[in-house]
Amino acid sequence: MSDGGRAFLGAALAGAGSLLAIFSFNVPGMVPFTAMGVAMVVVGMTAAALREPKMGTDFEMALLKGSMLGIEPLLNEIYAKRSKVGSVSEGGDGGTPNQGGNSTGNHPSAIYLPPKGEGAPVYVPLDDQRPLAAIEEMGQAPTGLLPSDAHQRGIRVFSAGSSLVGVLGAGADESSGVEEALRRVLVEEARLCSSVKAVKTGNAIVVEMRNARAGQETESHKMILGSLPTSLAASVVATVTTSPVAIEAEEITLKRTIARLSFGADKAG
Amino acid sequence: MGILDERENAFLLGFEGFSFFIVVSLAYFGEERIAVYLSGLTIAYFSAMLVFGVKTGRYLNFVGVVLLVVFAWSVVTTVM
C-alpha cells in the first residue's frame, strides 16, 4: 500500500470511528459501539502516524552513488581484464546481466569479509585459481592493482557498505537478527527497498528485497560486487555474522530482488 | 503474502483483529464500563507494537501517549 493511501485510509477510519463513538456515547446501552468507535480512531490514527517506508530521496541516492565512485575505475579495470580473459577462454561476453558477483568468466565471486580495523573490505579474486586464498590472506590483500608480473591473486576494495560496522556496532551480535539488521540498513536508513526478508538455509541466506532501487551502479560494479542493494545486504550479513560472505546468485526483477548469500565463502573454493 | 510483507500493514491488521476481538468479547460478557474497553484497547495497542516491532514517529508516539493518559485516567477514576 502506498504511504499516501495508508494515511488517507487511516484518516477516513479515524473520522468514521469518531462519528460512531460520539453518536453511540449519547445513546444508553451502546457502550460496545462507543468502544468500537474508539478502536477505529486508534487504528486510523496509528495508520496515519506510522513511519512511512519511503524510498530514498535523490539526495540520499547521490550520496550512495558518490560512495561507489572511488572504486569504480578499479572495478572497471578488473572487469575489463576479466572480460578479456573470459572472451579468450570461453568466447563468451563475460557474464549475463542481472547476475552479480560471480558471473565474470571463471572467476570466483567477490567475498565480503567481516569487519576488521578500518571496516569490512571486499576481496575480489583476480585469478581463477581454486581453492581461494585463506581469509587472513584476503584480509591482507593489496588495495590496488600491482604490475602484471607480480602475480597478484586478489584485491581488497571498500564498497559502500564497508563502514557499516560503525552503525551496527562493533562485532554486531547475531542474536539481534540478520533480518533486523538488513531492515534497519536497507529499509529504514538507506531506504533502498520497501521491505526485506531473510531466510537461512544451511550455509546460505536468501535475501528478498521488495521494490529495491537497483540500476544505480555501473555494469562493472554489478558484475563484480553485485547490485547496490545486494552489495549492502552482503556487507550487513558479513558484519552481523562476522563470517565471509559471497553473492552466489542475484535475481533482479521490477518488483523484487532475490540474492543468495553464502557463508564461509573462504572455504567454498 | 503481498500487502502483509510490510510489517506496518501486518501490525495494523493484527491490532485491528485484536481490538475487534476484545470489544466483541467484552460486549458478549455484558461489560458496560467504557474504561474497561479502553484499558483493553491500550493493552492490545502496546502488545501489538511489541509483537510486530513497529515504530510510529521518530521521537514520540502520540497515539500511545493519549492511550496511556486515558488508561491512567480510567484507573484513577475506578480506584478513587
Short mmCIF file of C-alpha atoms in Angstrom, two decimals:
data_model
loop_
_atom_site.label_atom_id
_atom_site.label_comp_id
_atom_site.label_asym_id
_atom_site.label_seq_id
_atom_site.Cartn_x
_atom_site.Cartn_y
_atom_site.Cartn_z
CA MET A 1 0.00 0.00 0.00
CA SER A 2 1.31 3.45 -0.81
CA ASP A 3 2.05 5.76 2.08
CA GLY A 4 -0.43 8.39 0.92
CA GLY A 5 -3.08 5.69 0.63
CA ARG A 6 -2.40 4.44 4.11
CA ALA A 7 -2.56 7.94 5.60
CA PHE A 8 -5.80 8.69 3.74
CA LEU A 9 -7.44 5.42 4.79
CA GLY A 10 -6.25 5.99 8.34
CA ALA A 11 -7.75 9.48 8.45
CA ALA A 12 -11.02 8.19 6.97
CA LEU A 13 -11.19 5.36 9.52
CA ALA A 14 -10.45 7.76 12.38
CA GLY A 15 -13.17 10.12 11.16
CA ALA A 16 -15.75 7.35 10.85
CA GLY A 17 -14.73 5.96 14.23
CA SER A 18 -15.08 9.30 15.98
CA LEU A 19 -18.56 9.77 14.48
CA LEU A 20 -19.57 6.29 15.68
CA ALA A 21 -18.09 6.90 19.14
CA ILE A 22 -19.75 10.32 19.59
CA PHE A 23 -23.11 9.06 18.33
CA SER A 24 -23.21 5.87 20.37
CA PHE A 25 -21.82 7.57 23.52
CA ASN A 26 -25.06 9.56 23.83
CA VAL A 27 -27.27 6.51 23.43
CA PRO A 28 -27.77 4.31 26.52
CA GLY A 29 -26.67 0.69 26.19
CA MET A 30 -24.37 1.34 23.25
CA VAL A 31 -21.07 1.16 25.13
CA PRO A 32 -19.61 -1.61 22.89
CA PHE A 33 -20.26 0.58 19.85
CA THR A 34 -18.56 3.51 21.59
CA ALA A 35 -15.58 1.26 22.27
CA MET A 36 -15.61 0.08 18.66
CA GLY A 37 -15.60 3.71 17.52
CA VAL A 38 -12.64 4.45 19.80
CA ALA A 39 -10.82 1.37 18.44
CA MET A 40 -11.39 2.64 14.89
CA VAL A 41 -9.98 6.04 15.87
CA VAL A 42 -6.89 4.42 17.39
CA VAL A 43 -6.30 2.16 14.38
CA GLY A 44 -6.87 5.05 11.96
CA MET A 45 -4.58 7.45 13.80
CA THR A 46 -1.90 4.77 14.09
CA ALA A 47 -2.11 4.07 10.36
CA ALA A 48 -1.72 7.76 9.62
CA ALA A 49 1.18 8.13 12.07
CA LEU A 50 3.20 5.07 11.06
CA ARG A 51 6.65 5.82 9.74
CA GLU A 52 6.49 5.96 6.02
CA PRO A 53 8.75 3.44 4.25
CA LYS A 54 9.54 5.95 1.52
CA MET A 55 12.19 5.13 -1.00
CA GLY A 56 15.39 7.08 -0.75
CA THR A 57 15.46 10.65 -1.98
CA ASP A 58 17.61 11.73 -4.88
CA PHE A 59 19.93 13.32 -2.35
CA GLU A 60 20.45 10.04 -0.50
CA MET A 61 20.95 8.20 -3.77
CA ALA A 62 23.52 10.78 -4.86
CA LEU A 63 25.46 10.20 -1.63
CA LEU A 64 25.36 6.43 -2.11
CA LYS A 65 26.42 6.70 -5.72
CA GLY A 66 29.21 9.03 -4.69
CA SER A 67 30.49 6.42 -2.26
CA MET A 68 30.88 4.00 -5.18
CA LEU A 69 32.72 6.40 -7.46
CA GLY A 70 36.07 5.93 -5.71
CA ILE A 71 36.34 2.23 -6.56
CA GLU A 72 34.74 2.49 -9.98
CA PRO A 73 37.96 2.89 -12.03
CA LEU A 74 39.43 -0.10 -10.20
CA LEU A 75 36.35 -2.22 -10.83
CA ASN A 76 36.27 -1.14 -14.47
CA GLU A 77 39.86 -2.26 -14.88
CA ILE A 78 39.23 -5.63 -13.20
CA TYR A 79 36.06 -6.11 -15.23
CA ALA A 80 37.86 -5.30 -18.45
CA LYS A 81 40.61 -7.78 -17.62
CA ARG A 82 38.12 -10.50 -16.72
CA SER A 83 36.03 -9.92 -19.81
CA LYS A 84 39.17 -10.12 -21.92
CA VAL A 85 40.20 -13.41 -20.31
CA GLY A 86 36.61 -14.67 -20.50
CA SER A 87 36.28 -13.88 -24.16
CA VAL A 88 39.59 -15.59 -24.96
CA SER A 89 39.00 -18.69 -22.85
CA GLU A 90 35.25 -19.08 -23.37
CA GLY A 91 34.40 -16.93 -26.31
CA GLY A 92 31.70 -15.51 -24.02
CA ASP A 93 30.72 -11.99 -23.10
CA GLY A 94 31.84 -12.24 -19.52
CA GLY A 95 28.51 -12.96 -17.95
CA THR A 96 24.85 -12.25 -18.28
CA PRO A 97 23.09 -9.20 -16.94
CA ASN A 98 21.19 -9.30 -13.64
CA GLN A 99 23.55 -11.79 -12.09
CA GLY A 100 26.01 -10.21 -9.79
CA GLY A 101 29.14 -11.18 -8.08
CA ASN A 102 30.04 -14.45 -9.74
CA SER A 103 29.44 -14.08 -13.38
CA THR A 104 32.59 -12.80 -14.96
CA GLY A 105 34.22 -15.67 -16.73
CA ASN A 106 35.55 -18.43 -14.46
CA HIS A 107 36.46 -16.11 -11.64
CA PRO A 108 35.23 -16.88 -8.14
CA SER A 109 32.79 -14.34 -6.78
CA ALA A 110 33.83 -11.40 -4.64
CA ILE A 111 33.95 -12.13 -0.94
CA TYR A 112 32.60 -9.71 1.63
CA LEU A 113 34.92 -10.01 4.59
CA PRO A 114 33.90 -9.48 8.21
CA PRO A 115 34.93 -6.11 9.69
CA LYS A 116 38.45 -5.72 10.96
CA GLY A 117 40.09 -2.43 11.80
CA GLU A 118 39.08 0.23 9.31
CA GLY A 119 35.97 -1.54 8.04
CA ALA A 120 34.68 -4.55 6.20
CA PRO A 121 36.52 -4.87 2.88
CA VAL A 122 35.54 -6.94 -0.14
CA TYR A 123 38.06 -9.37 -1.56
CA VAL A 124 37.93 -9.59 -5.34
CA PRO A 125 39.87 -12.58 -6.75
CA LEU A 126 41.90 -11.67 -9.80
CA ASP A 127 42.79 -15.17 -10.93
CA ASP A 128 40.57 -18.18 -11.43
CA GLN A 129 42.56 -20.46 -9.15
CA ARG A 130 40.73 -22.51 -6.55
CA PRO A 131 40.75 -23.00 -3.65
CA LEU A 132 40.63 -19.38 -2.75
CA ALA A 133 43.16 -17.66 -0.56
CA ALA A 134 42.79 -18.08 3.18
CA ILE A 135 40.74 -15.44 4.95
CA GLU A 136 43.85 -13.97 6.60
CA GLU A 137 45.44 -13.63 3.19
CA MET A 138 42.31 -11.99 1.82
CA GLY A 139 42.32 -9.51 4.66
CA GLN A 140 45.88 -8.51 3.82
CA ALA A 141 45.49 -8.34 0.05
CA PRO A 142 46.70 -5.11 -1.56
CA THR A 143 44.16 -2.35 -2.13
CA GLY A 144 45.49 -1.51 -5.58
CA LEU A 145 46.44 -3.35 -8.71
CA LEU A 146 50.07 -4.40 -8.83
CA PRO A 147 52.10 -4.65 -12.03
CA SER A 148 51.08 -7.66 -14.11
CA ASP A 149 54.30 -9.57 -13.34
CA ALA A 150 53.65 -9.50 -9.57
CA HIS A 151 51.23 -12.44 -9.68
CA GLN A 152 48.54 -10.80 -7.62
CA ARG A 153 45.81 -13.23 -6.52
CA GLY A 154 43.25 -10.74 -5.39
CA ILE A 155 42.50 -7.19 -4.42
CA ARG A 156 40.77 -5.60 -1.46
CA VAL A 157 38.20 -2.90 -2.17
CA PHE A 158 35.97 -0.94 0.18
CA SER A 159 32.37 -0.93 -1.01
CA ALA A 160 29.50 1.36 0.01
CA GLY A 161 28.70 -0.87 2.99
CA SER A 162 32.24 -1.28 4.26
CA SER A 163 31.82 1.06 7.21
CA LEU A 164 28.50 -0.33 8.41
CA VAL A 165 30.17 -1.81 11.45
CA GLY A 166 30.28 1.73 12.81
CA VAL A 167 26.48 1.91 12.60
CA LEU A 168 25.57 -1.64 13.53
CA GLY A 169 28.08 -1.73 16.37
CA ALA A 170 31.45 -3.42 16.62
CA GLY A 171 31.05 -7.18 16.35
CA ALA A 172 27.31 -6.65 15.88
CA ASP A 173 25.81 -9.69 17.51
CA GLU A 174 23.90 -12.24 15.51
CA SER A 175 21.31 -12.60 18.24
CA SER A 176 19.69 -9.31 17.22
CA GLY A 177 18.93 -10.95 13.90
CA VAL A 178 20.28 -10.65 10.41
CA GLU A 179 16.86 -9.68 9.10
CA GLU A 180 16.52 -6.89 11.66
CA ALA A 181 19.94 -5.50 10.69
CA LEU A 182 19.09 -5.76 6.99
CA ARG A 183 15.80 -4.00 7.59
CA ARG A 184 17.48 -1.23 9.55
CA VAL A 185 20.13 -0.57 6.95
CA LEU A 186 18.27 -1.20 3.69
CA VAL A 187 14.72 -0.08 4.56
CA GLU A 188 15.00 2.47 7.35
CA GLU A 189 18.33 4.18 6.77
CA ALA A 190 19.48 3.76 3.15
CA ARG A 191 15.85 3.35 2.03
CA LEU A 192 16.90 1.23 -0.91
CA CYS A 193 13.87 -1.07 -0.73
CA SER A 194 10.40 -1.09 0.82
CA SER A 195 10.78 -4.36 2.74
CA VAL A 196 13.33 -7.11 3.24
CA LYS A 197 13.16 -10.72 4.29
CA ALA A 198 15.99 -13.10 5.08
CA VAL A 199 15.78 -16.88 5.30
CA LYS A 200 18.72 -19.00 6.43
CA THR A 201 19.14 -22.27 4.59
CA GLY A 202 22.19 -24.30 5.55
CA ASN A 203 25.27 -22.19 4.99
CA ALA A 204 23.42 -19.61 2.92
CA ILE A 205 20.98 -16.77 3.44
CA VAL A 206 18.36 -15.93 0.86
CA VAL A 207 17.51 -12.24 0.99
CA GLU A 208 14.39 -10.93 -0.70
CA MET A 209 14.10 -7.18 -1.17
CA ARG A 210 10.87 -5.62 -2.38
CA ASN A 211 10.96 -2.64 -4.71
CA ALA A 212 14.74 -2.42 -4.45
CA ARG A 213 16.34 0.51 -6.21
CA ALA A 214 18.75 -1.34 -8.45
CA GLY A 215 20.29 0.14 -11.55
CA GLN A 216 22.18 2.88 -9.69
CA GLU A 217 25.51 1.13 -10.11
CA THR A 218 27.79 0.65 -13.07
CA GLU A 219 27.99 -2.57 -15.06
CA SER A 220 31.36 -3.46 -13.55
CA HIS A 221 30.01 -2.93 -10.01
CA LYS A 222 27.03 -5.14 -10.76
CA MET A 223 29.19 -7.89 -12.24
CA ILE A 224 31.87 -7.90 -9.56
CA LEU A 225 30.18 -6.73 -6.34
CA GLY A 226 26.52 -7.21 -7.26
CA SER A 227 23.86 -4.51 -7.42
CA LEU A 228 23.98 -1.78 -4.77
CA PRO A 229 21.16 -3.21 -2.57
CA THR A 230 22.65 -6.71 -2.73
CA SER A 231 26.15 -5.39 -2.07
CA LEU A 232 24.88 -3.58 1.03
CA ALA A 233 22.99 -6.71 2.11
CA ALA A 234 26.17 -8.79 1.78
CA SER A 235 28.09 -6.23 3.85
CA VAL A 236 25.41 -6.31 6.54
CA VAL A 237 25.40 -10.12 6.68
CA ALA A 238 29.22 -10.23 6.82
CA THR A 239 29.21 -7.64 9.61
CA VAL A 240 26.48 -9.27 11.68
CA THR A 241 27.65 -12.87 11.29
CA THR A 242 31.38 -11.99 11.29
CA SER A 243 31.78 -14.54 8.54
CA PRO A 244 32.98 -14.12 4.96
CA VAL A 245 30.03 -13.86 2.58
CA ALA A 246 29.82 -14.37 -1.18
CA ILE A 247 26.96 -13.49 -3.50
CA GLU A 248 26.09 -16.83 -5.08
CA ALA A 249 23.26 -15.59 -7.25
CA GLU A 250 21.22 -12.47 -7.73
CA GLU A 251 17.90 -12.20 -9.49
CA ILE A 252 16.55 -8.74 -10.19
CA THR A 253 13.00 -8.14 -11.33
CA LEU A 254 10.92 -5.00 -11.33
CA LYS A 255 9.21 -5.73 -8.00
CA ARG A 256 11.79 -7.72 -6.11
CA THR A 257 15.44 -8.60 -5.89
CA ILE A 258 16.44 -12.00 -4.58
CA ALA A 259 20.03 -12.64 -3.57
CA ARG A 260 21.56 -15.86 -2.32
CA LEU A 261 24.46 -15.15 0.02
CA SER A 262 26.69 -17.99 1.16
CA PHE A 263 28.70 -18.15 4.38
CA GLY A 264 32.16 -19.48 4.89
CA ALA A 265 32.95 -18.33 1.38
CA ASP A 266 36.68 -18.63 2.02
CA LYS A 267 36.27 -22.40 2.32
CA ALA A 268 33.84 -22.78 -0.56
CA GLY A 269 36.60 -22.90 -3.10
CA MET B 1 1.65 -12.58 1.06
CA GLY B 2 1.63 -9.24 -0.77
CA ILE B 3 0.31 -6.49 1.44
CA LEU B 4 1.39 -8.25 4.66
CA ASP B 5 5.04 -8.24 3.57
CA GLU B 6 5.35 -4.80 5.13
CA ARG B 7 5.50 -5.08 8.87
CA GLU B 8 3.39 -1.96 9.36
CA ASN B 9 0.48 -3.45 7.43
CA ALA B 10 0.70 -6.70 9.38
CA PHE B 11 0.70 -4.68 12.61
CA LEU B 12 -2.38 -2.69 11.58
CA LEU B 13 -4.26 -5.84 10.63
CA GLY B 14 -3.18 -7.63 13.80
CA PHE B 15 -4.12 -4.73 16.04
CA GLU B 16 -7.44 -4.31 14.28
CA GLY B 17 -8.27 -8.00 14.74
CA PHE B 18 -7.15 -7.92 18.36
CA SER B 19 -9.24 -4.80 19.13
CA PHE B 20 -12.29 -6.29 17.46
CA PHE B 21 -11.87 -9.49 19.45
CA ILE B 22 -11.60 -7.58 22.73
CA VAL B 23 -14.63 -5.38 22.09
CA VAL B 24 -16.80 -8.30 20.94
CA SER B 25 -15.69 -10.49 23.87
CA LEU B 26 -16.37 -7.80 26.47
CA ALA B 27 -19.74 -6.99 24.88
CA TYR B 28 -20.61 -10.69 24.90
CA PHE B 29 -19.99 -10.82 28.65
CA GLY B 30 -22.18 -7.75 29.13
CA GLU B 31 -19.46 -5.30 30.14
CA GLU B 32 -20.89 -1.78 30.31
CA ARG B 33 -17.94 0.27 31.62
CA ILE B 34 -16.16 2.17 28.88
CA ALA B 35 -12.98 2.30 30.99
CA VAL B 36 -12.64 -1.47 30.74
CA TYR B 37 -12.86 -1.33 26.95
CA LEU B 38 -10.30 1.47 26.81
CA SER B 39 -7.93 -0.44 29.06
CA GLY B 40 -8.26 -3.49 26.82
CA LEU B 41 -7.54 -1.37 23.74
CA THR B 42 -4.49 0.17 25.37
CA ILE B 43 -3.08 -3.24 26.24
CA ALA B 44 -3.87 -4.50 22.72
CA TYR B 45 -2.12 -1.49 21.18
CA PHE B 46 1.14 -1.84 23.09
CA SER B 47 1.12 -5.62 22.79
CA ALA B 48 0.73 -5.43 19.01
CA MET B 49 3.52 -2.85 18.81
CA LEU B 50 5.82 -5.14 20.75
CA VAL B 51 4.87 -8.24 18.78
CA PHE B 52 5.29 -6.65 15.36
CA GLY B 53 8.14 -4.35 16.37
CA VAL B 54 6.90 -1.25 14.58
CA LYS B 55 7.83 2.36 15.26
CA THR B 56 5.46 5.29 14.99
CA GLY B 57 7.02 8.70 14.61
CA ARG B 58 10.70 9.37 15.08
CA TYR B 59 10.57 10.83 18.57
CA LEU B 60 7.19 10.41 20.23
CA ASN B 61 4.29 8.02 19.80
CA PHE B 62 1.37 10.43 20.18
CA VAL B 63 -1.33 7.76 19.93
CA GLY B 64 0.45 5.76 22.63
CA VAL B 65 0.71 8.79 24.89
CA VAL B 66 -3.02 9.57 24.50
CA LEU B 67 -3.92 5.95 25.21
CA LEU B 68 -1.70 5.90 28.29
CA VAL B 69 -3.28 9.10 29.63
CA VAL B 70 -6.78 7.68 29.05
CA PHE B 71 -5.71 4.40 30.67
CA ALA B 72 -4.32 6.24 33.70
CA TRP B 73 -7.45 8.34 33.94
CA SER B 74 -9.70 5.27 33.83
CA VAL B 75 -7.63 3.53 36.52
CA VAL B 76 -7.63 6.61 38.77
CA THR B 77 -11.37 7.15 38.45
CA THR B 78 -12.01 3.48 39.13
CA VAL B 79 -9.80 3.38 42.23
CA MET B 80 -10.91 6.72 43.73
#
